[in-house]
mmCIF file of C-alpha atoms in Angstrom:
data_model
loop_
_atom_site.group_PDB
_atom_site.id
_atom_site.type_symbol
_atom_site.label_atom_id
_atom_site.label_comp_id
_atom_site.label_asym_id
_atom_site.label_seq_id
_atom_site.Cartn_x
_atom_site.Cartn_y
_atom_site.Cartn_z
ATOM 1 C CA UNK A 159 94.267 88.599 96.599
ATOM 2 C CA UNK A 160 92.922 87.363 100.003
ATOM 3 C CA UNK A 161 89.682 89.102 101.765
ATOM 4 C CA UNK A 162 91.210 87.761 105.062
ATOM 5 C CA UNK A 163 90.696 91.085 107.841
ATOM 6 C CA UNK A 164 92.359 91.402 110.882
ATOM 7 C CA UNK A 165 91.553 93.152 114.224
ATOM 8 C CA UNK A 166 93.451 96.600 114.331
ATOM 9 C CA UNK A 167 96.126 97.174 116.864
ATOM 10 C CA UNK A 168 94.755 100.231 119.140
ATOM 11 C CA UNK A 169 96.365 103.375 119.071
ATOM 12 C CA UNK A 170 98.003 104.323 122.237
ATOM 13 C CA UNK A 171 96.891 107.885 123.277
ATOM 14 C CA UNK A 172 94.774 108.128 119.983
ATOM 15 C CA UNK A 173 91.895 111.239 120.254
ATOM 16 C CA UNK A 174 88.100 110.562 119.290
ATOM 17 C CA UNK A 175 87.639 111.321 115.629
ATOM 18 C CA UNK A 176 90.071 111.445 112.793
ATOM 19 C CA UNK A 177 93.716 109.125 112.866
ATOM 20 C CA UNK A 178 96.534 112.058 112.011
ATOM 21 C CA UNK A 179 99.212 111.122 109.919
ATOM 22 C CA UNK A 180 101.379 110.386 113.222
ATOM 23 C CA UNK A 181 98.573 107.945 114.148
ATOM 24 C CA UNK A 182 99.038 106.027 111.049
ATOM 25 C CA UNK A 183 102.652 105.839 111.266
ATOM 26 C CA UNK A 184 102.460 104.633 114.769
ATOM 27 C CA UNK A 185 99.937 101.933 113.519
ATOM 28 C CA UNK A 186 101.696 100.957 110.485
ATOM 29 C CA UNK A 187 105.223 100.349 112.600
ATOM 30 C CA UNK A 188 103.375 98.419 115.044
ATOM 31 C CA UNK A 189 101.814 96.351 112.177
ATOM 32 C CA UNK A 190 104.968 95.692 110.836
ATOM 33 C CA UNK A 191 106.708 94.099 113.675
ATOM 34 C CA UNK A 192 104.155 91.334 113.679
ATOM 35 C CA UNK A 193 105.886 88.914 112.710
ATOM 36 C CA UNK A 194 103.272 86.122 112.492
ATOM 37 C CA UNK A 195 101.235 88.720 110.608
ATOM 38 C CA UNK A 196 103.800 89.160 108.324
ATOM 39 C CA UNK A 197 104.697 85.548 107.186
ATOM 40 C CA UNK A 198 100.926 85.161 107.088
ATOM 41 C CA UNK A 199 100.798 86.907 103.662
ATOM 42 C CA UNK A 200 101.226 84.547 100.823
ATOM 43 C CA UNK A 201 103.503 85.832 98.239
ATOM 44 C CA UNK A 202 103.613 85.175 94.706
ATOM 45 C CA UNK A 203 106.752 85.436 92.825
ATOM 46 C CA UNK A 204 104.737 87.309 89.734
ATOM 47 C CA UNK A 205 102.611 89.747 91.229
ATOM 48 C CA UNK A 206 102.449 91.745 94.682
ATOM 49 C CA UNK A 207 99.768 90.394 96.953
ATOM 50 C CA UNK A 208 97.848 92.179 99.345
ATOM 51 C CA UNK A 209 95.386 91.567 102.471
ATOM 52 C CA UNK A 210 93.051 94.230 103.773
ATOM 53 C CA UNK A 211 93.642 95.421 107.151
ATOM 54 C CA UNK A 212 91.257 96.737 109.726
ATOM 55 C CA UNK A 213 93.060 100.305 110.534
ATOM 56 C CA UNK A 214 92.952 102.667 113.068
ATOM 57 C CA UNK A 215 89.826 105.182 113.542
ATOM 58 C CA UNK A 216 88.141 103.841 110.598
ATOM 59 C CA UNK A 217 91.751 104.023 108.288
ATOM 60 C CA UNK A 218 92.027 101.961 105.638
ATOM 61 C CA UNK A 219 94.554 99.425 105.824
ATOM 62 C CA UNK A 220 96.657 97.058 103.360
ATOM 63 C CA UNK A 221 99.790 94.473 103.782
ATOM 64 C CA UNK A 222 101.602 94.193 100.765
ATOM 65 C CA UNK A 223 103.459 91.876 99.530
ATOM 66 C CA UNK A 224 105.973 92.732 96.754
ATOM 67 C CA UNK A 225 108.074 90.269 94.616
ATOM 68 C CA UNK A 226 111.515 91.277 92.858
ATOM 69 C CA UNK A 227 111.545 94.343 90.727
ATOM 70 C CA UNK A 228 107.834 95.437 91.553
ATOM 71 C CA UNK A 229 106.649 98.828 91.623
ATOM 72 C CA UNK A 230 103.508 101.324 91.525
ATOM 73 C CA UNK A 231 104.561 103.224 89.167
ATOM 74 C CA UNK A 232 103.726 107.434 90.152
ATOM 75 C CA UNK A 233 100.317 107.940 91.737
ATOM 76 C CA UNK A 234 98.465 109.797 94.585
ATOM 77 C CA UNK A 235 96.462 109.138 97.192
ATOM 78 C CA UNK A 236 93.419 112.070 96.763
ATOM 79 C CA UNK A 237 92.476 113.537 99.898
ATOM 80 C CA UNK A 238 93.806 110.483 102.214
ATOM 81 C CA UNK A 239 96.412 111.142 104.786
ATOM 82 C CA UNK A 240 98.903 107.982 104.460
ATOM 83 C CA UNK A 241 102.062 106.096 105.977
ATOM 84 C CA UNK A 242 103.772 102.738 105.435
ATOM 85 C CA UNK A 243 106.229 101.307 106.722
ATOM 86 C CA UNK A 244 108.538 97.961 105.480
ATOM 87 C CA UNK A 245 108.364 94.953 107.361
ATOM 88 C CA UNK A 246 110.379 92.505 105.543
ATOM 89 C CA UNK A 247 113.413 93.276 102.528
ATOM 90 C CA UNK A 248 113.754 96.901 101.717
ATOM 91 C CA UNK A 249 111.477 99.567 99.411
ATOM 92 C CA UNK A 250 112.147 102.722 98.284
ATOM 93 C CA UNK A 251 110.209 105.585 97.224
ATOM 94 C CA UNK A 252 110.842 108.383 94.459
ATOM 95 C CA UNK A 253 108.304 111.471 95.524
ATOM 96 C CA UNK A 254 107.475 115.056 94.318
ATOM 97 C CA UNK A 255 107.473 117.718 96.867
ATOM 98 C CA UNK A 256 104.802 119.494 94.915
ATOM 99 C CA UNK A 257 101.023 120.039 94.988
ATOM 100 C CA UNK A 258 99.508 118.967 91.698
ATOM 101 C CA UNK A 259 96.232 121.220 90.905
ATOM 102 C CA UNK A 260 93.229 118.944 91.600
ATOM 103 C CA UNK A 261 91.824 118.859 87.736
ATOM 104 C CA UNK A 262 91.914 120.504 84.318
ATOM 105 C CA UNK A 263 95.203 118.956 82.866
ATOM 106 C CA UNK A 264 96.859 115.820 81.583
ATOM 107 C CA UNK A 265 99.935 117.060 81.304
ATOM 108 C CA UNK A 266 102.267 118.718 84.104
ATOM 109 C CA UNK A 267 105.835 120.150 83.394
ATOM 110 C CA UNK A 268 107.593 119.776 86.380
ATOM 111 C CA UNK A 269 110.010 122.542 87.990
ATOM 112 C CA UNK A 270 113.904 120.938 88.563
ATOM 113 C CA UNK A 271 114.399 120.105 92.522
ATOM 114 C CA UNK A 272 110.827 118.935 93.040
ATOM 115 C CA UNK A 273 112.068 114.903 93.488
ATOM 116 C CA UNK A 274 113.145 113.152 96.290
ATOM 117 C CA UNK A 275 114.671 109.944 97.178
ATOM 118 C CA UNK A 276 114.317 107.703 100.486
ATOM 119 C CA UNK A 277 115.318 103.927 101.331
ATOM 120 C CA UNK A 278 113.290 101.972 103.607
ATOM 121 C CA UNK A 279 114.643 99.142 104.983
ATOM 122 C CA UNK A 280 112.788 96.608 107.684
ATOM 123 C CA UNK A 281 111.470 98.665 110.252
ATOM 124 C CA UNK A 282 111.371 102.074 108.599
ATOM 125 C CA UNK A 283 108.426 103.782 108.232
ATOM 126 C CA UNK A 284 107.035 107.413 106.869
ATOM 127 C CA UNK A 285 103.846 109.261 106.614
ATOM 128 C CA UNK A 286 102.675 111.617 103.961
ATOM 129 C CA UNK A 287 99.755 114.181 103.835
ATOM 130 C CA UNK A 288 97.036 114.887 101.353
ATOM 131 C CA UNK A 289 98.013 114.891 97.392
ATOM 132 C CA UNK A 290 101.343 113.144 98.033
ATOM 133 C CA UNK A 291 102.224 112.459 94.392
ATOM 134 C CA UNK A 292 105.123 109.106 94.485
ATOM 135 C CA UNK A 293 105.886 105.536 93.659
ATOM 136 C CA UNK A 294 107.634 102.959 95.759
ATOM 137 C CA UNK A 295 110.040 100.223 94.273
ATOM 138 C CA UNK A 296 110.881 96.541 95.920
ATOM 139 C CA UNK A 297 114.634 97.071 93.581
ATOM 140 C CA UNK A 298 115.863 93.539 95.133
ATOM 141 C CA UNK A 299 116.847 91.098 92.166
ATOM 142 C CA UNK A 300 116.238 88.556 94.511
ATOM 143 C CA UNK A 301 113.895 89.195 97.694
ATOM 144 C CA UNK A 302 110.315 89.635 98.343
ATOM 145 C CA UNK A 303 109.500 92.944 100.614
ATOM 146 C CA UNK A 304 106.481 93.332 103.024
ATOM 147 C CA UNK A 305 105.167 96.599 103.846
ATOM 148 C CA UNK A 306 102.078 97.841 105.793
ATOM 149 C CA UNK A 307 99.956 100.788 104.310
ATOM 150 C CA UNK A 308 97.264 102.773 106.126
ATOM 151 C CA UNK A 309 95.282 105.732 104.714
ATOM 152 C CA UNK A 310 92.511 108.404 105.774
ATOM 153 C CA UNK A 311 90.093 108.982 105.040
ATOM 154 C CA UNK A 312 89.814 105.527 103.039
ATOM 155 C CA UNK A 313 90.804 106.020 99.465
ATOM 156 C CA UNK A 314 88.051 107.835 97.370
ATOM 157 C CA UNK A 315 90.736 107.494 94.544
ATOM 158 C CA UNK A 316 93.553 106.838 93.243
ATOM 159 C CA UNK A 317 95.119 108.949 90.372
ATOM 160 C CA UNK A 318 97.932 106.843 87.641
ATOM 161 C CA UNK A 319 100.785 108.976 86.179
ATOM 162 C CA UNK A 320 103.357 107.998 83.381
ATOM 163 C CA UNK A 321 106.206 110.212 83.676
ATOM 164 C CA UNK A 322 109.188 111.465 81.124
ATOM 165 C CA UNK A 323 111.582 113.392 82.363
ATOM 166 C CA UNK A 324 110.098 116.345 83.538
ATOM 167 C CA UNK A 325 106.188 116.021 81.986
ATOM 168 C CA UNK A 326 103.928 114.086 84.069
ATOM 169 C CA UNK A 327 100.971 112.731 82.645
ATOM 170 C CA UNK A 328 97.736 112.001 84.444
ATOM 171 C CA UNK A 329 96.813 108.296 82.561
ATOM 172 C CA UNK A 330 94.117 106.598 85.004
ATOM 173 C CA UNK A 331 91.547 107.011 87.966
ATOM 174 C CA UNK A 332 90.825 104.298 89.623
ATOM 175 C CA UNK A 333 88.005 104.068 92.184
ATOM 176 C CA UNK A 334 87.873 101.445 95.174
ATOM 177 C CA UNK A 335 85.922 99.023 93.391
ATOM 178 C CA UNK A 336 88.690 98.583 91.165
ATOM 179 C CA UNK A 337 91.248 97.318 93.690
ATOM 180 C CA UNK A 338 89.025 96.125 96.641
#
């Protein structure tokens, strides 16, 4: 992984204070069509790569690289306010549209219609609010993807899941210092 920063692009029109989710997705588009930002990232063809971005309003900010067949597995983003958008190849994302409870359980039986399915090719792009529960997928046999991630406030966590069919199971916290 690289330390490398980069300026942020300003937001056009942007309020003092907090980025909204619209702010990030603005940001994260923008990002994307960089190209020379974009072929900057070295890939590896075993793991996904990744170079910390300076974001908008204080956001945190990532461009990821991901080879063939990677994926984050299921996951959330806490209290952060996200978006990302592809710049090179194609992702895809699996989501719940349901609020998990903050706490108490390692187990979760999910109700049936609570998934959902989107493609994101170069140039597409989509935000997501607080306790967005998904995992995104580079499904290419053969072709690396590039996306650009931006989240507020910056991740205080990030919660792992392992799913089976309908049970979702909280496995793993992770804190910043474990991917920073």
């Amino acid at each position: 992984m690289s330390q490398t920063q980069h300026a942020p692009l300003p937001v056009p029109g942007s309020r003092a204070g907090s980025p909204t989710s619209a702010d990030l997705l603005d940001f994260v588009r923008r990002t994307a069509a960089d190209t020379a930002l974009i072929t900057s990232l070295p890939l590896d063809p075993e793991g996904r790569t990744w170079v910390r971005l300076d974001g908008p309003g204080g956001s945190e900010a990532w461009l990821i690289g991901w080879p063939p067949g990677t994926g984050t597995g299921w996951h959330d983003h806490a209290e952060s306010l996200g978006a990302f958008a592809t710049a090179r190849g194609a992702l895809k994302e699996n989501s719940l549209a349901v609020r998990l409870p903050a706490g108490g359980w390692k187990n979760l039986e999910l109700a049936d219609g609570v998934d959902r399915r989107r493609e994101l090719p170069a140039g597409q792009g989509r935000a997501f609010g607080r306790h967005h529960v998904h995992e995104v997928l580079n499904e290419s046999v053969s072709e690396h993807a590039v996306s650009v991630h931006a989240y507020y406030p910056p991740l205080p966590l990030i919660r792992r899941f392992s799913r089976s069919g309908p049970v979702l199971r909280l496995e793993q916290v992770e804190r910043p210092e474990d991917w920073q």
